[in-house]
Amino acid sequence: MTQTFFKESDFEIFTTDSTLETRMSAIQNEIQPKFKEIEEEILPFLNVQTDQNFFGHIAKHARRTVNAPKDTWIAFATNNRGYKMLPHFQFGLWGTHLFVYFGIIYESPNKQSIAINFEKNKNKLYKMIPKDFVVSYDHMKPDVVQKSKMNKDEFNKGIQRFHDVKKAEYLCGITIAKDEAITLTKEELIQRIIETYNTLIPLYKLSIN
């Protein structure tokens, strides 16, 4: 029988009522070892494709003191001390889906200059991002906008908001619904992640130039 990588129980960690301690224990025991396996495959790919040295950062949720996290992730960035200040790649899960993103979040000190660069290249970006990809403007919410449902004006407004609003973010990539995610083997999932990041590398390069 084919061994799938993520199980129904992995997603149930985020949909079952639990304390901070209980959920964090489940994340550390069940999810984070899988993140380490993904990291082993993805870091060499990113290093070769970008000609840079990437590091994996598994979310510690260290600031939480009461409320249990609603999602968890690993981020890949070129600083071994942190990722939030840099353009980076993410892989993670909510109770409903996996996400595979490139992102710039509000902590980035270069957010505005990156947004200006995106604005200058907005037509190229609109063509480059596939229709089945999604855009998120807030990494703390599961909501996304399908690229296929955005016309050029709506797409451009997202870039403008990313520039104008201090807390606005820009994340782009794919989501994989839970029902599909639990059918994928490790090899199939890694291939999806690599294909997605490969598509997003031009966006990454645009954000660091």
XYZ file of N, CA and C in Angstrom, residues 12-200:
567
model
N -6.250 17.526 11.809
C -7.144 17.579 12.971
C -6.488 18.264 14.173
N -5.161 18.334 14.173
C -4.457 19.062 15.241
C -4.987 20.490 15.349
N -5.372 21.062 14.186
C -5.784 22.473 14.150
C -7.301 22.661 14.196
N -8.047 21.581 14.116
C -9.511 21.710 14.133
C -10.124 21.167 15.424
N -9.312 20.522 16.241
C -9.782 19.991 17.519
C -9.479 20.996 18.623
N -10.475 21.283 19.459
C -10.249 22.196 20.588
C -9.136 21.651 21.480
N -8.152 22.481 21.763
C -7.070 22.026 22.635
C -6.357 23.222 23.244
N -5.623 22.948 24.297
C -4.842 24.002 24.948
C -3.602 24.298 24.112
N -2.954 25.402 24.434
C -1.698 25.751 23.773
C -0.686 24.615 23.921
N -0.566 24.074 25.138
C 0.436 23.033 25.403
C 0.147 21.767 24.604
N -1.127 21.360 24.554
C -1.495 20.137 23.840
C -1.236 20.274 22.348
N -1.648 21.410 21.783
C -1.458 21.599 20.342
C 0.020 21.730 19.993
N 0.767 22.465 20.792
C 2.197 22.615 20.523
C 2.907 21.270 20.602
N 2.512 20.435 21.538
C 3.105 19.103 21.657
C 2.826 18.280 20.401
N 1.589 18.362 19.894
C 1.226 17.629 18.675
C 1.995 18.157 17.470
N 2.130 19.488 17.374
C 2.889 20.089 16.269
C 4.344 19.618 16.315
N 4.928 19.655 17.503
C 6.340 19.278 17.642
C 6.570 17.796 17.349
N 5.628 16.958 17.753
C 5.809 15.510 17.596
C 5.386 14.986 16.233
N 4.348 15.591 15.644
C 3.784 15.048 14.406
C 4.147 15.845 13.154
N 4.161 17.170 13.260
C 4.335 18.012 12.067
C 5.792 18.398 11.834
N 6.463 18.833 12.873
C 7.823 19.345 12.680
C 8.814 18.315 12.134
N 8.720 17.027 12.505
C 9.608 16.050 11.849
C 9.378 15.978 10.334
N 8.145 16.188 9.899
C 7.855 16.197 8.457
C 8.448 17.444 7.802
N 8.395 18.563 8.520
C 9.040 19.776 8.003
C 10.536 19.544 7.798
N 11.169 18.821 8.731
C 12.607 18.546 8.602
C 12.885 17.691 7.365
N 12.011 16.735 7.101
C 12.170 15.902 5.902
C 12.033 16.740 4.632
N 11.077 17.643 4.628
C 10.883 18.529 3.475
C 12.094 19.444 3.316
N 12.580 19.973 4.424
C 13.746 20.859 4.403
C 14.943 20.185 3.722
N 15.163 18.918 4.027
C 16.304 18.187 3.454
C 16.242 18.133 1.934
N 15.036 18.125 1.389
C 14.864 18.057 -0.067
C 14.862 19.446 -0.704
N 14.295 20.417 -0.007
C 14.061 21.737 -0.609
C 15.288 22.644 -0.551
N 16.051 22.602 0.530
C 17.216 23.493 0.634
C 18.204 23.306 -0.521
N 18.590 22.072 -0.878
C 19.517 21.920 -2.009
C 18.947 22.474 -3.312
N 17.646 22.288 -3.519
C 16.994 22.816 -4.725
C 17.085 24.340 -4.763
N 16.712 25.003 -3.667
C 16.743 26.469 -3.632
C 18.173 26.998 -3.777
N 19.116 26.337 -3.134
C 20.512 26.780 -3.219
C 21.016 26.766 -4.660
N 20.693 25.704 -5.380
C 21.145 25.579 -6.776
C 20.420 26.579 -7.670
N 19.113 26.683 -7.508
C 18.307 27.511 -8.414
C 18.535 29.007 -8.221
N 18.897 29.411 -7.019
C 19.081 30.848 -6.749
C 20.551 31.238 -6.641
N 21.425 30.236 -6.573
C 22.855 30.475 -6.350
C 23.082 31.231 -5.041
N 22.252 30.912 -4.053
C 22.384 31.491 -2.715
C 22.317 30.371 -1.687
N 22.579 30.709 -0.437
C 22.582 29.708 0.625
C 21.353 29.898 1.513
N 20.414 28.960 1.432
C 19.165 29.046 2.192
C 19.246 28.236 3.485
N 18.432 28.655 4.457
C 18.320 27.972 5.747
C 16.837 27.751 6.044
N 16.544 26.661 6.748
C 15.168 26.385 7.146
C 14.873 26.949 8.525
N 13.673 27.504 8.689
C 13.236 28.064 9.975
C 11.852 27.503 10.302
N 11.799 26.583 11.237
C 10.521 26.013 11.655
C 9.876 26.951 12.675
N 8.613 27.276 12.452
C 7.903 28.203 13.350
C 7.905 27.668 14.777
N 8.324 28.520 15.707
C 8.374 28.118 17.125
C 7.126 28.558 17.889
N 6.384 29.524 17.338
C 5.186 30.064 18.010
C 5.534 30.536 19.425
N 6.732 31.092 19.577
C 7.263 31.422 20.908
C 6.508 32.552 21.600
N 5.873 33.433 20.820
C 5.179 34.573 21.438
C 3.838 34.185 22.050
N 3.387 32.990 21.740
C 2.068 32.578 22.236
C 2.148 32.185 23.711
N 1.195 32.699 24.478
C 1.149 32.363 25.905
C -0.192 31.744 26.311
N -1.230 31.936 25.476
C -2.563 31.412 25.811
C -3.173 30.665 24.631
N -3.370 31.374 23.518
C -4.099 30.798 22.390
C -3.228 29.850 21.571
N -3.792 28.694 21.245
C -3.073 27.709 20.438
C -2.963 28.196 18.990
N -1.846 27.931 18.308
C -1.703 28.375 16.915
C -2.724 27.705 16.005
N -3.206 28.460 15.013
C -4.195 27.937 14.068
C -3.545 27.352 12.821
N -2.239 27.576 12.679
C -1.492 27.007 11.563
C -0.037 26.877 11.988
N 0.761 26.230 11.158
C 2.191 26.147 11.430
C 2.931 26.006 10.115
N 4.244 26.273 10.120
C 4.967 26.333 8.846
C 6.464 26.204 9.051
N 7.145 26.001 7.940
C 8.588 26.157 7.851
C 8.848 27.207 6.776
N 9.812 28.085 7.031
C 10.189 29.109 6.051
C 11.637 28.890 5.637
N 11.929 29.246 4.387
C 13.281 29.110 3.843
C 13.784 30.489 3.435
N 14.896 30.916 4.045
C 15.446 32.245 3.774
C 16.969 32.186 3.816
N 17.604 33.276 3.371
C 19.063 33.283 3.234
C 19.793 33.804 4.474
N 19.098 33.875 5.593
C 19.726 34.268 6.856
C 19.508 33.135 7.850
N 20.565 32.678 8.491
C 20.405 31.539 9.405
C 19.806 31.935 10.752
N 19.601 33.241 10.967
C 19.041 33.696 12.250
C 17.544 34.001 12.176
N 17.005 34.163 10.976
C 15.584 34.479 10.868
C 15.171 34.671 9.426
N 13.859 34.743 9.210
C 13.329 34.865 7.846
C 12.377 36.039 7.677
N 11.823 36.557 8.765
C 10.716 37.515 8.658
C 11.112 38.816 7.968
N 12.370 39.184 8.081
C 12.830 40.442 7.493
C 13.174 40.306 6.010
N 13.139 39.087 5.489
C 13.606 38.815 4.123
C 12.508 38.251 3.228
N 12.621 38.438 1.916
C 11.808 37.644 0.991
C 12.141 36.167 1.239
N 11.130 35.323 1.305
C 11.375 33.929 1.675
C 10.314 33.011 1.070
N 10.550 31.725 1.199
C 9.597 30.709 0.769
C 9.003 30.056 2.015
N 7.735 29.665 1.914
C 7.048 29.039 3.047
C 6.381 27.740 2.606
N 6.304 26.802 3.547
C 5.448 25.628 3.395
C 4.789 25.398 4.744
N 3.476 25.169 4.751
C 2.813 24.946 6.030
C 1.399 24.440 5.867
N 0.679 24.409 6.982
C -0.696 23.923 6.921
C -1.599 24.608 7.936
N -2.833 24.786 7.483
C -3.971 25.128 8.333
C -4.775 23.833 8.500
N -5.865 23.908 9.221
C -6.707 22.725 9.383
C -7.404 22.297 8.108
N -7.404 23.174 7.104
C -8.143 22.907 5.860
C -7.258 22.639 4.651
N -5.988 23.059 4.712
C -5.154 22.949 3.511
C -3.668 23.122 3.820
N -2.856 22.674 2.871
C -1.430 22.997 2.858
C -1.240 24.279 2.069
N -0.158 25.008 2.337
C 0.187 26.152 1.490
C 1.665 26.099 1.115
N 1.945 26.529 -0.111
C 3.303 26.543 -0.666
C 3.488 27.928 -1.269
N 4.211 28.802 -0.584
C 4.239 30.224 -0.941
C 5.658 30.776 -1.080
N 5.756 31.828 -1.872
C 6.821 32.818 -1.745
C 6.194 34.010 -1.042
N 6.928 34.664 -0.140
C 6.287 35.766 0.569
C 7.218 36.847 1.071
N 6.634 38.030 1.223
C 7.254 39.143 1.937
C 6.224 39.576 2.975
N 6.586 39.514 4.248
C 5.626 39.866 5.285
C 5.965 41.231 5.884
N 5.081 41.719 6.755
C 5.151 43.134 7.153
C 6.420 43.492 7.913
N 7.115 42.501 8.483
C 8.356 42.802 9.209
C 9.513 43.198 8.293
N 9.368 42.976 6.996
C 10.471 43.260 6.068
C 10.765 44.759 5.993
N 12.001 45.182 6.286
C 12.332 46.611 6.209
C 12.374 47.134 4.769
N 12.476 46.220 3.802
C 12.550 46.616 2.388
C 11.215 46.465 1.665
N 10.150 46.319 2.441
C 8.831 46.054 1.862
C 8.435 47.087 0.807
N 8.631 48.352 1.092
C 8.194 49.395 0.156
C 9.004 49.390 -1.136
N 10.311 49.210 -1.026
C 11.132 49.191 -2.245
C 10.823 47.961 -3.091
N 10.516 46.840 -2.430
C 10.107 45.636 -3.165
C 8.780 45.895 -3.871
N 7.849 46.532 -3.164
C 6.542 46.849 -3.755
C 6.696 47.768 -4.966
N 7.612 48.727 -4.895
C 7.865 49.624 -6.033
C 8.391 48.823 -7.222
N 9.271 47.873 -6.948
C 9.801 47.018 -8.011
C 8.697 46.155 -8.620
N 7.808 45.641 -7.764
C 6.660 44.875 -8.262
C 5.762 45.764 -9.126
N 5.550 46.988 -8.661
C 4.714 47.938 -9.403
C 5.292 48.189 -10.799
N 6.595 48.362 -10.882
C 7.251 48.598 -12.179
C 7.118 47.396 -13.110
N 7.011 46.212 -12.516
C 6.968 44.972 -13.301
C 5.605 44.279 -13.230
N 4.546 45.063 -12.929
C 3.238 44.457 -12.659
C 2.679 43.678 -13.848
N 2.889 44.165 -15.074
C 2.376 43.447 -16.244
C 3.087 42.110 -16.421
N 4.396 42.130 -16.210
C 5.191 40.903 -16.289
C 4.756 39.911 -15.210
N 4.528 40.408 -13.997
C 4.100 39.550 -12.896
C 2.732 38.935 -13.172
N 1.833 39.753 -13.694
C 0.480 39.269 -13.978
C 0.521 38.108 -14.970
N 1.390 38.221 -15.959
C 1.526 37.146 -16.957
C 2.261 35.934 -16.382
N 3.217 36.202 -15.505
C 4.084 35.141 -14.999
C 3.386 34.222 -13.997
N 2.529 34.796 -13.153
C 1.880 33.996 -12.109
C 0.747 33.179 -12.730
N 0.799 31.851 -12.621
C -0.223 31.004 -13.253
C -1.623 31.250 -12.690
N -2.618 30.941 -13.506
C -4.013 31.174 -13.111
C -4.431 30.346 -11.906
N -3.825 29.164 -11.740
C -4.236 28.310 -10.624
C -3.497 28.639 -9.324
N -2.670 29.683 -9.335
C -2.007 30.137 -8.118
C -2.945 31.056 -7.336
N -2.555 31.333 -6.097
C -3.344 32.220 -5.241
C -2.438 33.317 -4.690
N -3.069 34.399 -4.240
C -2.350 35.482 -3.571
C -2.977 35.682 -2.192
N -2.115 35.860 -1.193
C -2.569 36.173 0.164
C -1.941 37.495 0.577
N -2.711 38.314 1.276
C -2.203 39.609 1.736
C -1.999 39.644 3.247
N -2.162 38.485 3.899
C -2.010 38.415 5.354
C -1.703 36.968 5.737
N -0.470 36.715 6.162
C -0.072 35.332 6.456
C -0.761 34.781 7.703
N -1.414 35.647 8.476
C -2.074 35.191 9.696
C -3.526 34.764 9.470
N -3.975 34.843 8.215
C -5.337 34.414 7.876
C -5.282 33.384 6.750
N -6.216 32.427 6.746
C -6.198 31.402 5.694
C -6.763 31.885 4.359
N -7.374 33.073 4.347
C -8.040 33.570 3.135
C -7.034 33.857 2.023
N -7.412 33.462 0.815
C -6.582 33.741 -0.362
C -7.478 34.232 -1.495
N -6.857 34.843 -2.498
C -7.573 35.256 -3.707
C -7.014 34.449 -4.867
N -7.898 33.802 -5.606
C -7.462 33.029 -6.772
C -6.988 33.980 -7.866
N -5.824 33.705 -8.420
C -5.321 34.539 -9.526
C -6.318 34.532 -10.690
N -6.948 33.393 -10.940
C -7.893 33.263 -12.059
C -9.107 34.172 -11.902
N -9.371 34.622 -10.664
C -10.530 35.483 -10.413
C -10.154 36.957 -10.333
N -8.884 37.262 -10.597
C -8.419 38.653 -10.556
C -8.184 39.169 -11.963
N -8.808 40.303 -12.294
C -8.409 40.961 -13.537
C -7.158 41.799 -13.246
N -6.628 42.439 -14.275
C -5.369 43.184 -14.102
C -5.502 44.293 -13.064
N -6.638 44.993 -13.080
C -6.849 46.086 -12.123
C -6.807 45.583 -10.681
N -7.502 44.476 -10.432
C -7.545 43.907 -9.080
C -6.157 43.426 -8.653
N -5.453 42.808 -9.591
C -4.091 42.345 -9.321
C -3.189 43.524 -8.945
N -3.293 44.600 -9.728
C -2.464 45.790 -9.488
C -2.814 46.477 -8.168
N -4.110 46.445 -7.809
C -4.530 47.046 -6.531
C -3.900 46.309 -5.345
N -3.737 44.999 -5.493
C -3.086 44.214 -4.441
C -1.647 44.643 -4.235
N -0.945 44.910 -5.335
C 0.440 45.386 -5.256
C 0.485 46.785 -4.641
N -0.465 47.633 -5.047
C -0.526 48.998 -4.508
C -0.785 48.982 -3.003
N -1.698 48.113 -2.581
C -2.007 48.002 -1.144
C -0.785 47.495 -0.379
N -0.075 46.551 -0.964
C 1.159 46.034 -0.367
C 2.144 47.175 -0.106
N 2.162 48.137 -1.012
C 3.040 49.304 -0.860
C 2.504 50.296 0.178
N 1.206 50.558 0.119
C 0.631 51.668 0.890
C 0.320 51.339 2.347
N -0.061 50.098 2.614
C -0.539 49.722 3.954
C 0.590 49.047 4.736
N 0.913 49.610 5.877
C 2.074 49.152 6.653
C 2.020 47.660 6.968
N 0.846 47.159 7.325
C 0.719 45.753 7.729
C 0.418 44.818 6.556
N 0.245 45.378 5.363
C -0.080 44.535 4.202
C 1.121 43.676 3.821
N 0.824 42.474 3.354
C 1.863 41.525 2.974
C 1.599 41.036 1.549
N 2.545 40.263 1.034
C 2.341 39.698 -0.308
C 2.894 38.284 -0.314
N 1.982 37.332 -0.399
C 2.359 35.928 -0.490
C 1.685 35.331 -1.714
N 2.414 34.497 -2.432
C 1.895 33.955 -3.682
C 2.338 32.506 -3.820
N 1.444 31.667 -4.338
C 1.797 30.267 -4.529
C 0.570 29.413 -4.726
N 0.574 28.231 -4.113
C -0.565 27.325 -4.247
C -1.054 26.889 -2.867
N -2.299 26.464 -2.837
C -2.824 25.741 -1.684
C -3.229 24.354 -2.170
N -3.138 23.389 -1.279
C -3.556 22.018 -1.585
C -4.576 21.625 -0.531
N -5.814 21.436 -0.955
C -6.888 21.117 -0.016
C -6.571 19.830 0.742
N -7.020 19.778 1.975
C -6.736 18.634 2.847
C -7.057 17.308 2.170
N -8.222 17.221 1.518
C -8.641 15.951 0.925
C -7.667 15.460 -0.137
N -7.030 16.388 -0.848
C -5.996 15.992 -1.808
C -4.672 15.752 -1.099
N -4.352 16.598 -0.147
C -3.055 16.508 0.546
C -2.839 15.143 1.189
N -3.904 14.571 1.743
C -3.751 13.291 2.448
C -3.647 12.102 1.496
N -3.708 12.359 0.186
C -3.506 11.281 -0.799
C -2.091 11.288 -1.372
N -1.295 12.312 -1.062
C 0.014 12.475 -1.697
C 1.115 11.754 -0.931
N 1.973 11.071 -1.670
C 3.174 10.504 -1.068
C 4.179 11.626 -0.815
N 5.210 11.321 -0.070
C 6.262 12.314 0.171
C 6.857 12.783 -1.153
N 7.131 11.841 -2.053
C 7.747 12.188 -3.339
C 6.834 13.085 -4.163
N 5.541 12.780 -4.171
C 4.586 13.597 -4.929
C 4.490 15.011 -4.354
N 4.480 15.101 -3.034
C 4.392 16.417 -2.391
C 5.655 17.237 -2.653
N 6.812 16.623 -2.501
C 8.075 17.331 -2.759
C 8.096 17.856 -4.187
N 7.616 17.042 -5.129
C 7.584 17.471 -6.529
C 6.689 18.690 -6.716
N 5.541 18.703 -6.043
C 4.631 19.857 -6.128
C 5.296 21.106 -5.559
N 5.980 20.946 -4.429
C 6.654 22.089 -3.802
C 7.741 22.626 -4.726
N 8.543 21.732 -5.274
C 9.636 22.147 -6.164
C 9.091 22.847 -7.401
N 8.053 22.293 -8.004
C 7.450 22.918 -9.197
C 6.933 24.316 -8.867
N 6.307 24.452 -7.704
C 5.754 25.752 -7.293
C 6.862 26.765 -7.046
N 7.860 26.378 -6.277
C 8.973 27.292 -6.000
C 9.720 27.657 -7.279
N 9.847 26.702 -8.182
C 10.526 26.979 -9.453
C 9.794 28.070 -10.230
N 8.467 28.026 -10.200
C 7.655 29.057 -10.853
C 7.819 30.406 -10.162
N 8.027 30.376 -8.844
C 8.083 31.610 -8.049
C 9.481 32.222 -7.941
